[in-house]
Amino acid sequence: MDRIQAVQALLDKIKGKTYLEIGTDYGNSFFAIHAKRKIAVDPHFKLKLKKKIKGVIVNILNFRKEMFFEVTSDDFFLNNSNLFDKNKLDVALDDGLHTYEQSLKDVLNVLKYLNNAGFIVLHDCNPESESEASHLALQSGGPWCGDVWKTIVHLRSLRSDLRVFVLDCDHGVGVVTRGKPENMLNYTPEDIRLMPYSGLEANRIKLLNLKPENFLEEFIKGVK
Ligand SMILES: C[S@@+](CC[C@H](N)C(=O)[O-])C[C@H]1O[C@@H](n2cnc3c(N)ncnc32)[C@H](O)[C@@H]1O
């Protein structure tokens, strides 16, 4: 199981049409995912498209709309929320800037436009080592999970309207959906901001509501 399979399984379950990807990079996940309307957001695309990407590209070949916005997620939500007036978001992959502050902002923005039955998938929620969670990993070009894990802890502490868990695969694949949480944590945003990586290491399963990767199948069976 990886982030791409998780996104696709969730889209398929709810027969979702609209997919948003925050942080697209080379398009490895974006192009692998099948949905009728796909929207990619990244301030620095590295897509291997021949045409210079500018605003919206409609890929008529496979009757799918693929839209590319070469801006930060903040700018995207500020200027393009009308995209979701008629058709809300079904599934979003939040894989942009891997900081607590920005990943949380992205989740909160997505929630404004997410269908009631929709899902947010967050990548890189379960760093395997302190170096993967550190900003130095970004500079060294290695896997960088940053502190997206803190966004999971935040949602599990402060949002009694959201169900949140993390699959133990692909650096941690978080799933967020509307509904009653299985259980909640009791941290303030300030506690979370100050929480060191050792706090995660000592209590990974509880903090992240960490599940084995095959849990997704069971979870999806329970989705009405
Ligand atoms: C880990 S890569 C995404 C990988 C891609 N989703 C995949 O699975 O192949 C992270 C991307 O986030 C982008 N990014 C950084 N800051 C961003 C922001 N503020 N808004 C949106 N994307 C951002 C980077 O340019 C980079 O391409």
Tab-separated table of N, CA and C in Angstrom, residues 46 67 90 103 144 178 183:
chain	number	residue	atom	x	y	z
A	46	LYS	N	7.887	20.013	-11.662
A	46	LYS	CA	8.994	19.405	-12.411
A	46	LYS	C	8.407	18.399	-13.404
A	67	MET	N	-5.811	20.025	-14.499
A	67	MET	CA	-5.512	21.450	-14.355
A	67	MET	C	-4.255	21.620	-13.518
A	90	ASP	N	-13.514	15.588	-3.885
A	90	ASP	CA	-13.801	14.245	-3.356
A	90	ASP	C	-12.615	13.704	-2.555
A	103	SER	N	1.091	22.237	6.529
A	103	SER	CA	0.256	21.057	6.241
A	103	SER	C	-1.096	21.195	6.950
A	144	TRP	N	12.154	13.452	3.175
A	144	TRP	CA	11.861	14.497	4.149
A	144	TRP	C	10.391	14.457	4.530
A	178	ARG	N	-14.643	13.224	7.589
A	178	ARG	CA	-15.583	13.730	8.585
A	178	ARG	C	-16.197	12.553	9.344
A	183	ASN	N	-10.900	7.885	19.044
A	183	ASN	CA	-10.511	8.416	20.353
A	183	ASN	C	-9.764	9.717	20.072
